[in-house]
Amino acid sequence: MYEHLAECCVFVAGKRNIIESVFLRVAEFCVSTVDNGTEKIFRFIDGEAVVRAVDVGILMRVGATDVISYYGIRTALEGSILEVAALPPEGLAWHPVGQRQSTATDPINSPLSSGSNLQ
């Protein structure tokens, strides 16, 4: 179980191409990766990230055992997605996992909860 856990939904067009580009950029920093098509799992020494295509865009979840690893993983994802999707930094808003957001940003009660080891 990770002590530091948050998720972020990004509203973008062309989400599959963006996820593939993010996967190629972030994979070089990982211990291992899992490619499940529209869901990518990145495993690091002290944490994990999951990036998944959802109806409204891309949902990202980051979990880590310590705050430095958490922010490092999050920064790698943010930097990649901001560059690839040409989004403004204000387009990313992270929320603690389990915290209810609006229906548009929390499709089917956090769809990243299945299929990953983040808990």
PDB file of C-alpha atoms in Angstrom:
ATOM      1  CA  MET A   1       0.000   0.000   0.000  1.00  0.00           C
ATOM      2  CA  TYR A   2       1.282   3.439  -0.904  1.00  0.00           C
ATOM      3  CA  GLU A   3       1.235   6.284   1.599  1.00  0.00           C
ATOM      4  CA  HIS A   4       1.098   8.980  -1.084  1.00  0.00           C
ATOM      5  CA  LEU A   5      -1.643   8.403  -3.660  1.00  0.00           C
ATOM      6  CA  ALA A   6      -3.375  10.830  -6.053  1.00  0.00           C
ATOM      7  CA  GLU A   7      -5.052  10.919  -9.446  1.00  0.00           C
ATOM      8  CA  CYS A   8      -5.622  13.433 -12.198  1.00  0.00           C
ATOM      9  CA  CYS A   9      -7.937  13.482 -15.212  1.00  0.00           C
ATOM     10  CA  VAL A  10      -6.833  15.354 -18.319  1.00  0.00           C
ATOM     11  CA  PHE A  11      -9.348  16.295 -20.992  1.00  0.00           C
ATOM     12  CA  VAL A  12      -7.650  15.819 -24.376  1.00  0.00           C
ATOM     13  CA  ALA A  13      -8.370  14.689 -27.915  1.00  0.00           C
ATOM     14  CA  GLY A  14      -6.187  11.964 -29.428  1.00  0.00           C
ATOM     15  CA  LYS A  15      -5.736  10.275 -26.080  1.00  0.00           C
ATOM     16  CA  ARG A  16      -4.377   6.979 -27.469  1.00  0.00           C
ATOM     17  CA  ASN A  17      -1.504   8.697 -29.292  1.00  0.00           C
ATOM     18  CA  ILE A  18      -0.761  10.843 -26.256  1.00  0.00           C
ATOM     19  CA  ILE A  19      -0.668   7.793 -23.978  1.00  0.00           C
ATOM     20  CA  GLU A  20       1.753   6.030 -26.338  1.00  0.00           C
ATOM     21  CA  SER A  21       4.029   9.076 -26.430  1.00  0.00           C
ATOM     22  CA  VAL A  22       3.951   9.423 -22.634  1.00  0.00           C
ATOM     23  CA  PHE A  23       4.697   5.706 -22.333  1.00  0.00           C
ATOM     24  CA  LEU A  24       7.809   6.018 -24.505  1.00  0.00           C
ATOM     25  CA  ARG A  25       9.048   9.049 -22.562  1.00  0.00           C
ATOM     26  CA  VAL A  26       8.436   7.776 -19.015  1.00  0.00           C
ATOM     27  CA  ALA A  27       9.406   4.123 -19.571  1.00  0.00           C
ATOM     28  CA  GLU A  28      13.109   4.951 -19.560  1.00  0.00           C
ATOM     29  CA  PHE A  29      12.866   6.003 -15.879  1.00  0.00           C
ATOM     30  CA  CYS A  30      11.063   2.831 -14.732  1.00  0.00           C
ATOM     31  CA  VAL A  31      12.140  -0.441 -13.237  1.00  0.00           C
ATOM     32  CA  SER A  32       9.455  -2.138 -15.339  1.00  0.00           C
ATOM     33  CA  THR A  33       6.399  -1.343 -17.417  1.00  0.00           C
ATOM     34  CA  VAL A  34       3.187  -3.102 -18.368  1.00  0.00           C
ATOM     35  CA  ASP A  35       1.425  -2.230 -21.614  1.00  0.00           C
ATOM     36  CA  ASN A  36      -2.245  -3.228 -21.609  1.00  0.00           C
ATOM     37  CA  GLY A  37      -3.179  -1.284 -24.725  1.00  0.00           C
ATOM     38  CA  THR A  38      -5.061   1.773 -23.478  1.00  0.00           C
ATOM     39  CA  GLU A  39      -3.642   1.339 -19.966  1.00  0.00           C
ATOM     40  CA  LYS A  40       0.050   1.688 -19.156  1.00  0.00           C
ATOM     41  CA  ILE A  41       1.585   0.794 -15.803  1.00  0.00           C
ATOM     42  CA  PHE A  42       4.947   2.214 -14.774  1.00  0.00           C
ATOM     43  CA  ARG A  43       6.742   0.590 -11.832  1.00  0.00           C
ATOM     44  CA  PHE A  44       9.466   2.466 -10.024  1.00  0.00           C
ATOM     45  CA  ILE A  45      11.631   1.480  -7.059  1.00  0.00           C
ATOM     46  CA  ASP A  46       9.402   3.285  -4.538  1.00  0.00           C
ATOM     47  CA  GLY A  47       6.160   3.729  -6.430  1.00  0.00           C
ATOM     48  CA  GLU A  48       3.918   3.142  -9.389  1.00  0.00           C
ATOM     49  CA  ALA A  49       1.939   5.119 -11.949  1.00  0.00           C
ATOM     50  CA  VAL A  50      -0.986   4.102 -14.125  1.00  0.00           C
ATOM     51  CA  VAL A  51      -2.122   6.021 -17.195  1.00  0.00           C
ATOM     52  CA  ARG A  52      -5.420   4.992 -18.759  1.00  0.00           C
ATOM     53  CA  ALA A  53      -7.691   6.253 -21.517  1.00  0.00           C
ATOM     54  CA  VAL A  54     -11.210   6.957 -20.290  1.00  0.00           C
ATOM     55  CA  ASP A  55     -14.272   8.411 -22.023  1.00  0.00           C
ATOM     56  CA  VAL A  56     -13.421  11.983 -21.069  1.00  0.00           C
ATOM     57  CA  GLY A  57      -9.656  11.870 -21.703  1.00  0.00           C
ATOM     58  CA  ILE A  58      -6.722  10.427 -19.785  1.00  0.00           C
ATOM     59  CA  LEU A  59      -6.757   9.390 -16.144  1.00  0.00           C
ATOM     60  CA  MET A  60      -3.456   9.180 -14.280  1.00  0.00           C
ATOM     61  CA  ARG A  61      -2.819   7.725 -10.844  1.00  0.00           C
ATOM     62  CA  VAL A  62       0.431   7.936  -8.909  1.00  0.00           C
ATOM     63  CA  GLY A  63       1.310   6.098  -5.722  1.00  0.00           C
ATOM     64  CA  ALA A  64       4.572   6.086  -3.787  1.00  0.00           C
ATOM     65  CA  THR A  65       6.022   5.092  -0.451  1.00  0.00           C
ATOM     66  CA  ASP A  66       7.575   8.515   0.214  1.00  0.00           C
ATOM     67  CA  VAL A  67       6.875  12.098  -0.772  1.00  0.00           C
ATOM     68  CA  ILE A  68      10.063  12.525  -2.845  1.00  0.00           C
ATOM     69  CA  SER A  69       9.272   9.492  -4.998  1.00  0.00           C
ATOM     70  CA  TYR A  70       5.639  10.606  -5.286  1.00  0.00           C
ATOM     71  CA  TYR A  71       6.566  14.048  -6.623  1.00  0.00           C
ATOM     72  CA  GLY A  72       9.302  12.617  -8.846  1.00  0.00           C
ATOM     73  CA  ILE A  73       6.916  10.177 -10.526  1.00  0.00           C
ATOM     74  CA  ARG A  74       4.227  12.817 -10.805  1.00  0.00           C
ATOM     75  CA  THR A  75       6.664  15.301 -12.337  1.00  0.00           C
ATOM     76  CA  ALA A  76       7.779  12.761 -14.956  1.00  0.00           C
ATOM     77  CA  LEU A  77       4.145  12.161 -15.972  1.00  0.00           C
ATOM     78  CA  GLU A  78       3.207  15.838 -15.907  1.00  0.00           C
ATOM     79  CA  GLY A  79       6.219  16.939 -17.939  1.00  0.00           C
ATOM     80  CA  SER A  80       5.578  14.308 -20.576  1.00  0.00           C
ATOM     81  CA  ILE A  81       1.856  14.905 -20.922  1.00  0.00           C
ATOM     82  CA  LEU A  82       2.192  18.701 -20.918  1.00  0.00           C
ATOM     83  CA  GLU A  83       4.740  18.534 -23.714  1.00  0.00           C
ATOM     84  CA  VAL A  84       2.990  15.889 -25.819  1.00  0.00           C
ATOM     85  CA  ALA A  85      -0.542  17.278 -25.445  1.00  0.00           C
ATOM     86  CA  ALA A  86       0.533  20.952 -25.470  1.00  0.00           C
ATOM     87  CA  LEU A  87      -1.575  21.653 -22.384  1.00  0.00           C
ATOM     88  CA  PRO A  88      -1.133  24.582 -20.022  1.00  0.00           C
ATOM     89  CA  PRO A  89       0.086  23.521 -16.548  1.00  0.00           C
ATOM     90  CA  GLU A  90      -3.236  24.729 -15.119  1.00  0.00           C
ATOM     91  CA  GLY A  91      -4.874  21.856 -17.025  1.00  0.00           C
ATOM     92  CA  LEU A  92      -3.628  19.372 -14.426  1.00  0.00           C
ATOM     93  CA  ALA A  93      -5.346  19.087 -11.055  1.00  0.00           C
ATOM     94  CA  TRP A  94      -4.370  16.219  -8.762  1.00  0.00           C
ATOM     95  CA  HIS A  95      -6.771  14.913  -6.121  1.00  0.00           C
ATOM     96  CA  PRO A  96      -6.385  12.317  -3.381  1.00  0.00           C
ATOM     97  CA  VAL A  97      -7.634   8.931  -4.543  1.00  0.00           C
ATOM     98  CA  GLY A  98     -11.135   8.251  -3.293  1.00  0.00           C
ATOM     99  CA  GLN A  99     -12.041  11.928  -3.062  1.00  0.00           C
ATOM    100  CA  ARG A 100     -15.190  12.412  -5.101  1.00  0.00           C
ATOM    101  CA  GLN A 101     -14.814  14.799  -7.990  1.00  0.00           C
ATOM    102  CA  SER A 102     -17.470  15.859 -10.443  1.00  0.00           C
ATOM    103  CA  THR A 103     -18.986  13.116 -12.585  1.00  0.00           C
ATOM    104  CA  ALA A 104     -17.039  14.342 -15.606  1.00  0.00           C
ATOM    105  CA  THR A 105     -13.667  13.969 -13.898  1.00  0.00           C
ATOM    106  CA  ASP A 106     -14.476  10.842 -11.933  1.00  0.00           C
ATOM    107  CA  PRO A 107     -15.944   8.449 -14.496  1.00  0.00           C
ATOM    108  CA  ILE A 108     -17.275   5.280 -12.922  1.00  0.00           C
ATOM    109  CA  ASN A 109     -15.724   6.022  -9.533  1.00  0.00           C
ATOM    110  CA  SER A 110     -12.071   6.137 -10.547  1.00  0.00           C
ATOM    111  CA  PRO A 111     -11.624   3.631 -13.365  1.00  0.00           C
ATOM    112  CA  LEU A 112      -7.958   3.141 -12.507  1.00  0.00           C
ATOM    113  CA  SER A 113      -8.836   1.156  -9.420  1.00  0.00           C
ATOM    114  CA  SER A 114      -9.121  -2.081 -11.391  1.00  0.00           C
ATOM    115  CA  GLY A 115      -6.185  -3.683 -13.116  1.00  0.00           C
ATOM    116  CA  SER A 116      -3.379  -1.994 -11.212  1.00  0.00           C
ATOM    117  CA  ASN A 117      -1.520  -2.607  -8.002  1.00  0.00           C
ATOM    118  CA  LEU A 118      -2.078   0.900  -6.689  1.00  0.00           C
ATOM    119  CA  GLN A 119      -3.997   0.679  -3.457  1.00  0.00           C
TER     120      GLN A 119
END
